[in-house]
Amino acid sequence: ANSFSAEDMSDSKRCFEADKIKGNPKYLTYDDDRIIGQKAPELSNMEWLTDVKEYPKPEKGDIVVLFVWAQFQKACYPKIVLYSTLAEFYKKKAVTVIGVSTDPDTSYAKKWIEDPKKKYSTAFPTKFAITFDKDKKIKEYLSREMRAPLNVPHTFVIKDDKIVWHQQHSELGATAPTHMAIMEDQLELLLAGKDIKKVNGPAPKNEDEDEDEDEEEDDDDDE
């Protein structure tokens, strides 16, 4: 088991500090998350909306933080601040932050990026590259692998073409970086060549799943 913890990093080296707001358990990353360990989505044919013209080709060991968002979803706005902070903090290390817009068309994200009235850029500065999921291939792939609808915002950490960490944090604002601190711990482990640490145990079963299993057992008994 990894002995690394947030306490191993001094305050001057940390990007985020976990606070006392624990957030909704619905958005925790459990150790048996279905998408962890799956192949990363294909990103090379995306339509880039910022000054990046092609997908950066990570070398072995490099890390990509894929932030899937939408301009029409206001829950994403404070996450722009968090991921801009993350991108700036790790820009000299082997970590690339990429935002994938899942908006209906490019006009939504372009309105955010170009922002002539400075409605967004002042309050929510964007410090990472943004691309557009024009054929919805990213959203469809991730939804299929998660076996659940991809409601934004979600984040997928990729290393060596595998998804190694997944975080949904729809209810967390810029003042509640608890899950970002956990993600930072995971990034530090990955940069050190170690495996991510398991932090939340297996996902709890809900009552509906228990009832379904009981019904299946009853059917077997009838046979």
Coordinates of N, CA and C in Angstrom, one line a residue:
A1 N 0.9 -1.2 0.0 CA 0.0 0.0 0.0 C 0.9 1.2 0.0
N2 N 0.4 2.3 -0.7 CA 1.2 3.5 -0.7 C 1.1 4.2 0.6
S3 N 2.2 4.8 1.1 CA 2.1 5.5 2.4 C 2.1 7.0 2.1
F4 N 2.1 7.4 0.8 CA 2.0 8.8 0.5 C 0.7 9.4 0.9
S5 N 0.8 10.6 1.4 CA -0.4 11.4 1.8 C -0.2 12.8 1.6
A6 N -1.3 13.6 1.7 CA -1.2 15.0 1.5 C -0.2 15.7 2.5
E7 N -0.1 15.1 3.7 CA 0.8 15.6 4.7 C 2.3 15.6 4.3
D8 N 2.6 14.7 3.3 CA 4.0 14.6 2.8 C 4.4 15.8 2.0
M9 N 3.5 16.6 1.6 CA 3.8 17.8 0.8 C 3.6 19.1 1.6
S10 N 4.6 19.9 1.6 CA 4.6 21.1 2.4 C 3.6 22.1 1.8
D11 N 3.1 23.0 2.6 CA 2.1 24.0 2.1 C 2.6 24.7 0.9
S12 N 3.9 25.0 0.8 CA 4.5 25.8 -0.3 C 4.4 25.0 -1.6
K13 N 4.3 23.7 -1.5 CA 4.4 22.8 -2.7 C 3.0 22.4 -3.1
R14 N 2.0 22.7 -2.3 CA 0.6 22.2 -2.7 C -0.1 23.3 -3.6
C15 N -1.0 22.7 -4.4 CA -1.8 23.6 -5.2 C -3.2 23.8 -4.5
F16 N -3.7 22.7 -3.9 CA -5.0 22.7 -3.3 C -4.8 22.2 -1.8
E17 N -5.6 22.7 -0.9 CA -5.7 22.2 0.4 C -7.1 21.7 0.6
A18 N -7.3 20.4 1.1 CA -8.6 19.9 1.4 C -9.2 20.7 2.5
D19 N -10.5 21.1 2.3 CA -11.2 21.8 3.3 C -12.2 20.9 4.0
K20 N -13.1 21.5 4.8 CA -14.0 20.7 5.7 C -15.3 20.4 5.0
I21 N -15.4 20.9 3.7 CA -16.6 20.5 3.0 C -16.4 19.2 2.2
K22 N -17.0 18.2 2.7 CA -16.8 16.8 2.1 C -17.5 16.6 0.8
G23 N -18.6 17.3 0.6 CA -19.3 17.1 -0.7 C -20.2 15.9 -0.6
N24 N -21.0 15.8 -1.7 CA -22.0 14.7 -1.8 C -21.3 13.4 -2.1
P25 N -21.5 12.3 -1.3 CA -20.9 11.0 -1.6 C -21.2 10.5 -3.0
K26 N -22.2 11.0 -3.6 CA -22.6 10.6 -5.0 C -21.4 10.9 -5.9
Y27 N -20.6 11.9 -5.6 CA -19.5 12.3 -6.5 C -18.1 11.9 -6.1
L28 N -18.1 10.9 -5.1 CA -16.8 10.4 -4.7 C -16.3 9.4 -5.8
T29 N -15.0 9.3 -5.9 CA -14.4 8.3 -6.8 C -14.2 7.0 -6.0
Y30 N -14.9 6.0 -6.2 CA -14.8 4.7 -5.5 C -13.7 3.8 -6.1
D31 N -13.2 2.9 -5.3 CA -12.1 2.1 -5.8 C -12.5 1.2 -6.9
D32 N -13.7 0.9 -7.1 CA -14.2 0.0 -8.1 C -14.9 0.7 -9.3
D33 N -14.5 2.0 -9.4 CA -15.0 2.8 -10.5 C -14.8 2.1 -11.8
R34 N -15.9 1.9 -12.6 CA -15.8 1.1 -13.8 C -14.8 1.6 -14.9
I35 N -14.6 2.9 -14.9 CA -13.8 3.4 -16.0 C -12.3 3.5 -15.7
I36 N -11.9 3.3 -14.5 CA -10.5 3.3 -14.1 C -9.9 2.1 -14.7
G37 N -8.8 2.2 -15.4 CA -8.1 1.1 -16.1 C -8.5 0.9 -17.5
Q38 N -9.6 1.6 -18.0 CA -10.0 1.5 -19.4 C -9.1 2.3 -20.3
K39 N -9.2 2.0 -21.6 CA -8.4 2.7 -22.6 C -8.9 4.2 -22.7
A40 N -7.9 5.1 -22.8 CA -8.3 6.5 -23.0 C -9.0 6.7 -24.3
P41 N -9.9 7.7 -24.3 CA -10.6 8.0 -25.6 C -9.7 8.6 -26.6
E42 N -10.0 8.4 -27.9 CA -9.2 9.0 -29.0 C -9.5 10.5 -29.1
L43 N -8.4 11.3 -29.0 CA -8.5 12.7 -29.0 C -7.9 13.4 -30.1
S44 N -7.2 12.7 -31.0 CA -6.4 13.3 -32.0 C -7.2 14.0 -33.1
N45 N -8.5 13.7 -33.3 CA -9.3 14.3 -34.3 C -10.3 15.4 -33.8
M46 N -10.0 15.9 -32.6 CA -10.9 16.9 -32.0 C -10.7 18.2 -32.7
E47 N -11.7 19.1 -32.6 CA -11.6 20.5 -33.2 C -11.1 21.4 -32.1
W48 N -9.9 21.9 -32.3 CA -9.3 22.8 -31.2 C -9.8 24.2 -31.4
L49 N -10.2 24.8 -30.2 CA -10.8 26.1 -30.2 C -9.8 27.2 -29.7
T50 N -8.7 26.7 -29.1 CA -7.7 27.7 -28.6 C -6.5 27.6 -29.5
D51 N -5.4 28.2 -29.1 CA -4.3 28.3 -30.0 C -3.5 26.9 -30.2
V52 N -3.9 25.9 -29.5 CA -3.4 24.6 -29.8 C -4.0 24.0 -31.0
K53 N -3.2 23.6 -32.0 CA -3.8 23.2 -33.3 C -3.8 21.6 -33.4
E54 N -3.2 20.9 -32.6 CA -3.3 19.5 -32.6 C -3.1 18.9 -31.2
Y55 N -3.6 17.7 -31.1 CA -3.5 17.0 -29.8 C -2.0 16.9 -29.4
P56 N -1.6 17.3 -28.2 CA -0.2 17.1 -27.8 C 0.0 15.6 -27.6
K57 N 1.1 15.2 -28.1 CA 1.4 13.7 -28.1 C 2.2 13.4 -26.8
P58 N 1.5 12.9 -25.8 CA 2.3 12.7 -24.6 C 3.3 11.5 -24.7
E59 N 4.4 11.7 -24.1 CA 5.4 10.6 -24.1 C 5.1 9.7 -23.0
K60 N 5.7 8.5 -23.0 CA 5.5 7.6 -21.9 C 5.7 8.2 -20.5
G61 N 4.7 8.0 -19.7 CA 4.8 8.6 -18.3 C 4.2 10.0 -18.2
D62 N 3.9 10.7 -19.3 CA 3.2 12.0 -19.2 C 1.8 11.8 -18.8
I63 N 1.2 12.8 -18.3 CA -0.2 12.8 -17.8 C -1.0 13.8 -18.5
V64 N -2.2 13.4 -18.9 CA -3.2 14.3 -19.4 C -4.4 14.3 -18.5
V65 N -4.8 15.6 -18.1 CA -6.0 15.8 -17.3 C -7.1 16.3 -18.2
L66 N -8.1 15.4 -18.4 CA -9.1 15.7 -19.4 C -10.4 16.2 -18.6
F67 N -10.6 17.5 -18.8 CA -11.8 18.1 -18.1 C -12.9 18.2 -19.1
V68 N -14.0 17.5 -18.9 CA -15.1 17.4 -19.8 C -16.2 18.4 -19.3
W69 N -16.5 19.4 -20.0 CA -17.3 20.5 -19.5 C -18.3 21.0 -20.6
A70 N -19.1 22.0 -20.3 CA -20.0 22.6 -21.3 C -20.3 24.1 -20.8
Q71 N -20.3 25.0 -21.7 CA -20.5 26.4 -21.4 C -21.9 26.6 -20.9
F72 N -22.8 25.8 -21.4 CA -24.2 26.0 -21.0 C -24.5 25.4 -19.6
Q73 N -23.6 24.7 -19.0 CA -23.8 24.1 -17.7 C -23.0 25.0 -16.7
K74 N -23.8 25.7 -15.9 CA -23.1 26.7 -15.0 C -22.4 26.1 -13.9
A75 N -22.7 24.8 -13.6 CA -21.9 24.1 -12.6 C -20.4 24.0 -13.0
C76 N -20.1 24.1 -14.3 CA -18.7 24.0 -14.7 C -17.9 25.3 -14.5
Y77 N -18.6 26.4 -14.3 CA -17.9 27.7 -14.3 C -16.8 27.8 -13.2
P78 N -17.1 27.5 -11.9 CA -16.1 27.5 -10.9 C -15.0 26.5 -11.1
K79 N -15.3 25.4 -11.8 CA -14.3 24.4 -12.1 C -13.2 24.9 -13.1
I80 N -13.6 25.9 -14.0 CA -12.7 26.5 -14.8 C -11.5 27.2 -14.0
V81 N -11.9 27.8 -12.9 CA -10.9 28.4 -12.0 C -10.0 27.3 -11.5
L82 N -10.6 26.2 -11.0 CA -9.8 25.2 -10.4 C -8.8 24.6 -11.3
Y83 N -9.3 24.3 -12.6 CA -8.4 23.6 -13.5 C -7.4 24.6 -14.2
S84 N -7.7 25.8 -14.2 CA -6.7 26.8 -14.6 C -5.6 26.9 -13.6
T85 N -6.0 26.9 -12.3 CA -5.0 26.8 -11.3 C -4.1 25.6 -11.4
L86 N -4.8 24.5 -11.6 CA -4.0 23.2 -11.8 C -3.1 23.3 -12.9
A87 N -3.6 23.8 -14.1 CA -2.7 23.9 -15.3 C -1.5 24.8 -15.1
E88 N -1.7 25.9 -14.4 CA -0.6 26.8 -14.1 C 0.4 26.1 -13.2
F89 N -0.1 25.4 -12.2 CA 0.8 24.8 -11.2 C 1.7 23.7 -11.8
Y90 N 1.1 23.0 -12.7 CA 1.9 21.8 -13.3 C 2.4 22.1 -14.7
K91 N 2.4 23.3 -15.1 CA 2.8 23.6 -16.5 C 4.3 23.3 -16.8
K92 N 5.1 23.2 -15.8 CA 6.5 22.9 -16.0 C 6.8 21.4 -15.7
K93 N 5.8 20.7 -15.5 CA 5.9 19.2 -15.3 C 5.2 18.5 -16.4
A94 N 5.2 17.2 -16.4 CA 4.7 16.4 -17.5 C 3.2 16.2 -17.3
V95 N 2.4 17.3 -17.1 CA 1.0 17.3 -16.9 C 0.4 18.3 -17.9
T96 N -0.6 17.8 -18.7 CA -1.3 18.7 -19.7 C -2.8 18.7 -19.3
V97 N -3.4 19.9 -19.1 CA -4.8 20.0 -18.9 C -5.5 20.3 -20.2
I98 N -6.5 19.6 -20.5 CA -7.3 19.8 -21.7 C -8.8 19.9 -21.4
G99 N -9.5 20.9 -21.8 CA -10.9 21.0 -21.6 C -11.6 20.5 -22.9
V100 N -12.6 19.6 -22.7 CA -13.4 19.1 -23.9 C -14.8 19.7 -23.8
S101 N -15.2 20.5 -24.7 CA -16.5 21.1 -24.7 C -17.5 20.1 -25.3
T102 N -18.6 19.8 -24.5 CA -19.6 18.9 -25.0 C -20.9 19.7 -25.4
D103 N -20.7 21.0 -25.6 CA -21.8 21.9 -26.0 C -22.4 21.4 -27.3
P104 N -23.7 21.9 -27.6 CA -24.3 21.5 -28.9 C -23.5 21.9 -30.1
D105 N -22.8 23.0 -30.1 CA -21.9 23.4 -31.2 C -20.8 24.3 -30.7
T106 N -19.9 24.8 -31.5 CA -18.7 25.5 -31.1 C -19.0 26.9 -30.6
S107 N -20.2 27.4 -31.0 CA -20.5 28.8 -30.6 C -20.5 29.0 -29.1
Y108 N -20.9 28.0 -28.4 CA -21.0 28.1 -26.9 C -19.6 28.3 -26.3
A109 N -18.7 27.5 -26.6 CA -17.3 27.6 -26.1 C -16.6 28.8 -26.6
K110 N -16.9 29.1 -27.9 CA -16.2 30.3 -28.5 C -16.7 31.6 -27.8
K111 N -17.9 31.6 -27.4 CA -18.4 32.7 -26.7 C -17.7 32.9 -25.4
W112 N -17.4 31.8 -24.8 CA -16.6 31.8 -23.5 C -15.2 32.2 -23.8
I113 N -14.6 31.7 -24.8 CA -13.1 31.9 -25.1 C -12.9 33.4 -25.5
E114 N -13.7 33.8 -26.5 CA -13.5 35.1 -27.1 C -14.0 36.2 -26.1
D115 N -15.2 36.0 -25.5 CA -15.6 36.8 -24.4 C -15.4 38.4 -24.6
P116 N -16.0 39.0 -25.6 CA -15.7 40.4 -25.9 C -16.1 41.3 -24.7
K117 N -17.2 40.9 -24.0 CA -17.6 41.8 -22.9 C -17.0 41.5 -21.6
K118 N -16.0 40.5 -21.6 CA -15.3 40.1 -20.4 C -16.2 39.6 -19.3
K119 N -17.3 39.0 -19.8 CA -18.2 38.4 -18.8 C -17.7 37.2 -18.0
Y120 N -16.9 36.4 -18.7 CA -16.4 35.2 -18.1 C -14.9 35.3 -17.8
S121 N -14.1 35.9 -18.7 CA -12.6 35.8 -18.5 C -12.1 36.5 -17.3
T122 N -12.8 37.5 -16.8 CA -12.4 38.1 -15.6 C -12.6 37.3 -14.3
A123 N -13.8 36.7 -14.3 CA -14.2 35.9 -13.1 C -13.7 34.5 -13.2
F124 N -13.6 34.0 -14.4 CA -13.2 32.6 -14.6 C -12.1 32.5 -15.7
P125 N -10.9 32.9 -15.3 CA -9.8 32.9 -16.3 C -9.5 31.5 -16.8
T126 N -9.3 31.3 -18.1 CA -9.1 29.9 -18.6 C -7.6 29.8 -19.0
K127 N -6.9 28.9 -18.4 CA -5.4 28.7 -18.6 C -5.1 27.4 -19.2
F128 N -6.0 26.8 -19.9 CA -5.7 25.5 -20.5 C -6.4 25.4 -21.9
A129 N -5.9 24.5 -22.7 CA -6.4 24.3 -24.1 C -7.8 23.8 -24.1
I130 N -8.6 24.2 -25.0 CA -10.0 23.7 -25.1 C -10.3 23.2 -26.5
T131 N -10.9 22.0 -26.6 CA -11.3 21.4 -27.8 C -12.7 21.1 -27.8
F132 N -13.3 20.8 -29.0 CA -14.7 20.6 -29.1 C -15.0 19.1 -29.6
D133 N -15.9 18.5 -28.9 CA -16.3 17.1 -29.2 C -17.3 17.1 -30.3
K134 N -16.9 17.4 -31.5 CA -17.8 17.7 -32.6 C -18.7 16.6 -33.0
D135 N -18.3 15.3 -32.9 CA -19.1 14.2 -33.3 C -19.7 13.5 -32.0
K136 N -19.5 14.1 -30.9 CA -19.9 13.5 -29.6 C -19.3 12.1 -29.3
K137 N -18.1 11.9 -30.0 CA -17.5 10.6 -29.8 C -16.9 10.4 -28.4
I138 N -16.3 11.5 -27.9 CA -15.8 11.4 -26.5 C -16.9 11.2 -25.5
K139 N -18.0 11.9 -25.6 CA -19.1 11.7 -24.7 C -19.7 10.4 -24.8
E140 N -19.9 9.9 -26.0 CA -20.4 8.5 -26.2 C -19.5 7.5 -25.6
Y141 N -18.2 7.6 -25.9 CA -17.3 6.6 -25.4 C -17.2 6.5 -23.9
L142 N -17.1 7.7 -23.3 CA -17.0 7.7 -21.8 C -18.3 7.3 -21.2
S143 N -19.4 7.6 -21.7 CA -20.7 7.2 -21.2 C -20.8 5.6 -21.3
R144 N -20.3 5.1 -22.4 CA -20.4 3.6 -22.6 C -19.5 2.9 -21.6
E145 N -18.3 3.4 -21.4 CA -17.4 2.8 -20.5 C -17.8 3.0 -19.0
M146 N -18.4 4.1 -18.7 CA -18.9 4.3 -17.3 C -20.2 3.5 -17.1
R147 N -20.9 3.2 -18.2 CA -22.2 2.6 -18.2 C -23.2 3.5 -17.5
A148 N -23.0 4.8 -17.8 CA -23.9 5.8 -17.2 C -23.8 7.1 -18.0
P149 N -24.9 7.9 -18.0 CA -24.8 9.1 -18.8 C -23.7 10.0 -18.3
L150 N -23.0 10.7 -19.3 CA -21.9 11.6 -18.9 C -22.5 13.0 -18.7
N151 N -22.9 13.3 -17.5 CA -23.4 14.6 -17.1 C -22.2 15.4 -16.7
V152 N -21.9 16.6 -17.3 CA -20.7 17.4 -17.0 C -20.9 18.1 -15.7
P153 N -19.8 18.5 -15.0 CA -18.4 18.2 -15.4 C -17.9 16.9 -14.8
H154 N -17.0 16.3 -15.6 CA -16.3 15.1 -15.2 C -14.8 15.4 -15.5
T155 N -13.9 14.7 -14.8 CA -12.5 14.8 -15.1 C -11.9 13.4 -15.2
F156 N -11.0 13.1 -16.2 CA -10.4 11.8 -16.4 C -8.9 12.1 -16.5
V157 N -8.2 11.4 -15.6 CA -6.7 11.5 -15.6 C -6.2 10.4 -16.4
I158 N -5.3 10.7 -17.4 CA -4.8 9.6 -18.4 C -3.3 9.5 -18.3
K159 N -2.8 8.3 -18.2 CA -1.4 8.1 -18.3 C -1.2 6.8 -19.1
D160 N -0.2 6.9 -20.0 CA 0.1 5.8 -20.9 C -1.1 5.2 -21.6
D161 N -2.0 6.1 -22.0 CA -3.2 5.7 -22.8 C -4.2 5.0 -22.0
K162 N -4.2 5.1 -20.7 CA -5.1 4.5 -19.8 C -5.8 5.5 -18.9
I163 N -7.0 5.4 -18.6 CA -7.7 6.2 -17.6 C -7.3 5.7 -16.2
V164 N -6.6 6.5 -15.4 CA -6.1 6.0 -14.1 C -6.8 6.7 -13.0
W165 N -7.6 7.8 -13.3 CA -8.4 8.4 -12.2 C -9.6 9.1 -12.8
H166 N -10.7 9.1 -12.1 CA -11.9 9.7 -12.6 C -12.6 10.5 -11.5
Q167 N -13.0 11.7 -11.8 CA -13.7 12.5 -10.7 C -14.9 13.3 -11.3
Q168 N -16.0 13.1 -10.7 CA -17.2 13.9 -10.9 C -17.3 14.8 -9.7
H169 N -17.5 16.1 -10.0 CA -17.7 17.0 -8.8 C -18.6 18.2 -9.2
S170 N -19.8 17.8 -9.6 CA -20.8 18.8 -10.1 C -21.2 19.8 -9.0
E171 N -21.3 19.3 -7.7 CA -21.8 20.2 -6.7 C -20.7 21.0 -6.0
L172 N -19.4 20.9 -6.4 CA -18.4 21.5 -5.7 C -18.0 22.8 -6.4
G173 N -18.0 23.9 -5.7 CA -17.6 25.2 -6.3 C -16.1 25.5 -6.0
A174 N -15.7 26.7 -6.4 CA -14.3 27.0 -6.3 C -13.9 27.1 -4.8
T175 N -14.8 27.3 -3.9 CA -14.5 27.4 -2.5 C -14.5 26.0 -1.8
A176 N -14.7 24.9 -2.6 CA -14.7 23.6 -2.0 C -13.8 22.6 -2.7
P177 N -12.4 22.8 -2.6 CA -11.5 22.0 -3.4 C -11.1 20.7 -2.8
T178 N -12.0 20.1 -2.0 CA -11.6 18.8 -1.3 C -11.2 17.8 -2.4
H179 N -12.0 17.6 -3.4 CA -11.7 16.6 -4.4 C -10.5 16.9 -5.2
M180 N -10.3 18.2 -5.4 CA -9.1 18.7 -6.2 C -7.8 18.3 -5.4
A181 N -7.9 18.4 -4.1 CA -6.7 18.1 -3.3 C -6.4 16.6 -3.4
I182 N -7.5 15.8 -3.4 CA -7.3 14.3 -3.6 C -6.7 14.0 -5.0
M183 N -7.2 14.7 -6.0 CA -6.6 14.6 -7.4 C -5.2 15.0 -7.4
E184 N -4.8 16.0 -6.7 CA -3.4 16.5 -6.7 C -2.6 15.4 -6.0
D185 N -3.0 14.8 -5.0 CA -2.3 13.7 -4.4 C -2.0 12.6 -5.4
Q186 N -3.1 12.3 -6.2 CA -2.9 11.2 -7.2 C -1.9 11.6 -8.3
L187 N -2.0 12.9 -8.7 CA -1.1 13.4 -9.7 C 0.4 13.3 -9.2
E188 N 0.6 13.6 -8.0 CA 2.0 13.5 -7.4 C 2.5 12.1 -7.4
L189 N 1.6 11.2 -7.1 CA 2.0 9.8 -7.1 C 2.3 9.3 -8.5
L190 N 1.5 9.7 -9.5 CA 1.7 9.3 -10.8 C 3.1 9.9 -11.4
L191 N 3.3 11.2 -11.0 CA 4.6 11.8 -11.5 C 5.8 11.1 -10.8
A192 N 5.6 10.5 -9.7 CA 6.7 9.8 -9.0 C 6.8 8.4 -9.5
G193 N 6.0 8.0 -10.5 CA 6.0 6.7 -11.0 C 5.3 5.6 -10.2
K194 N 4.5 6.1 -9.3 CA 3.7 5.2 -8.4 C 2.3 5.0 -8.9
D195 N 1.6 4.0 -8.3 CA 0.2 3.8 -8.6 C -0.7 4.8 -7.8
I196 N -1.9 5.1 -8.2 CA -2.8 5.9 -7.5 C -3.1 5.2 -6.2
K197 N -3.5 6.0 -5.2 CA -3.9 5.3 -3.9 C -5.4 5.2 -3.9
K198 N -5.9 4.1 -3.2 CA -7.3 3.9 -3.1 C -7.8 4.6 -1.8
V199 N -8.8 5.4 -2.0 CA -9.2 6.3 -0.9 C -10.6 6.1 -0.3
N200 N -11.5 5.6 -1.1 CA -12.9 5.6 -0.7 C -13.5 4.2 -0.6
G201 N -12.8 3.2 -0.9 CA -13.4 1.8 -0.8 C -14.3 1.6 -2.0
P202 N -15.0 0.4 -2.0 CA -16.0 0.1 -3.1 C -17.2 1.0 -3.0
A203 N -17.9 1.2 -4.1 CA -19.1 2.0 -4.1 C -20.2 1.2 -3.3
P204 N -20.9 2.0 -2.5 CA -22.0 1.4 -1.7 C -23.1 0.9 -2.6
K205 N -23.7 -0.2 -2.3 CA -24.9 -0.7 -3.1 C -26.1 0.1 -2.7
N206 N -26.9 0.4 -3.7 CA -28.2 1.1 -3.3 C -29.3 0.0 -3.1
E207 N -30.4 0.4 -2.5 CA -31.4 -0.5 -2.2 C -32.0 -1.2 -3.4
D208 N -32.1 -0.5 -4.5 CA -32.7 -1.0 -5.7 C -31.8 -2.2 -6.2
E209 N -30.5 -2.1 -6.1 CA -29.6 -3.1 -6.6 C -29.8 -4.4 -5.7
D210 N -29.9 -4.1 -4.4 CA -30.1 -5.3 -3.4 C -31.4 -6.0 -3.8
E211 N -32.5 -5.2 -4.1 CA -33.8 -5.8 -4.4 C -33.7 -6.6 -5.7
D212 N -32.9 -6.1 -6.7 CA -32.8 -6.9 -7.9 C -32.1 -8.2 -7.7
E213 N -31.0 -8.2 -6.8 CA -30.3 -9.4 -6.6 C -31.2 -10.4 -5.8
D214 N -32.0 -9.9 -4.9 CA -32.9 -10.8 -4.2 C -33.9 -11.4 -5.1
E215 N -34.4 -10.6 -6.1 CA -35.4 -11.2 -7.0 C -34.8 -12.2 -7.9
E216 N -33.5 -12.0 -8.3 CA -32.8 -13.0 -9.1 C -32.6 -14.3 -8.4
E217 N -32.3 -14.2 -7.0 CA -32.2 -15.4 -6.2 C -33.5 -16.2 -6.1
D218 N -34.6 -15.4 -5.9 CA -35.9 -16.0 -5.8 C -36.2 -16.8 -7.1
D219 N -35.9 -16.2 -8.3 CA -36.2 -16.8 -9.6 C -35.4 -18.1 -9.7
D220 N -34.1 -18.1 -9.2 CA -33.3 -19.4 -9.2 C -33.9 -20.4 -8.4
D221 N -34.5 -20.1 -7.2 CA -35.1 -21.0 -6.3 C -36.3 -21.7 -6.9
D222 N -37.1 -20.8 -7.7 CA -38.3 -21.4 -8.3 C -38.0 -22.4 -9.3
E223 N -36.8 -22.2 -10.0 CA -36.4 -23.2 -11.0 C -36.1 -24.6 -10.3

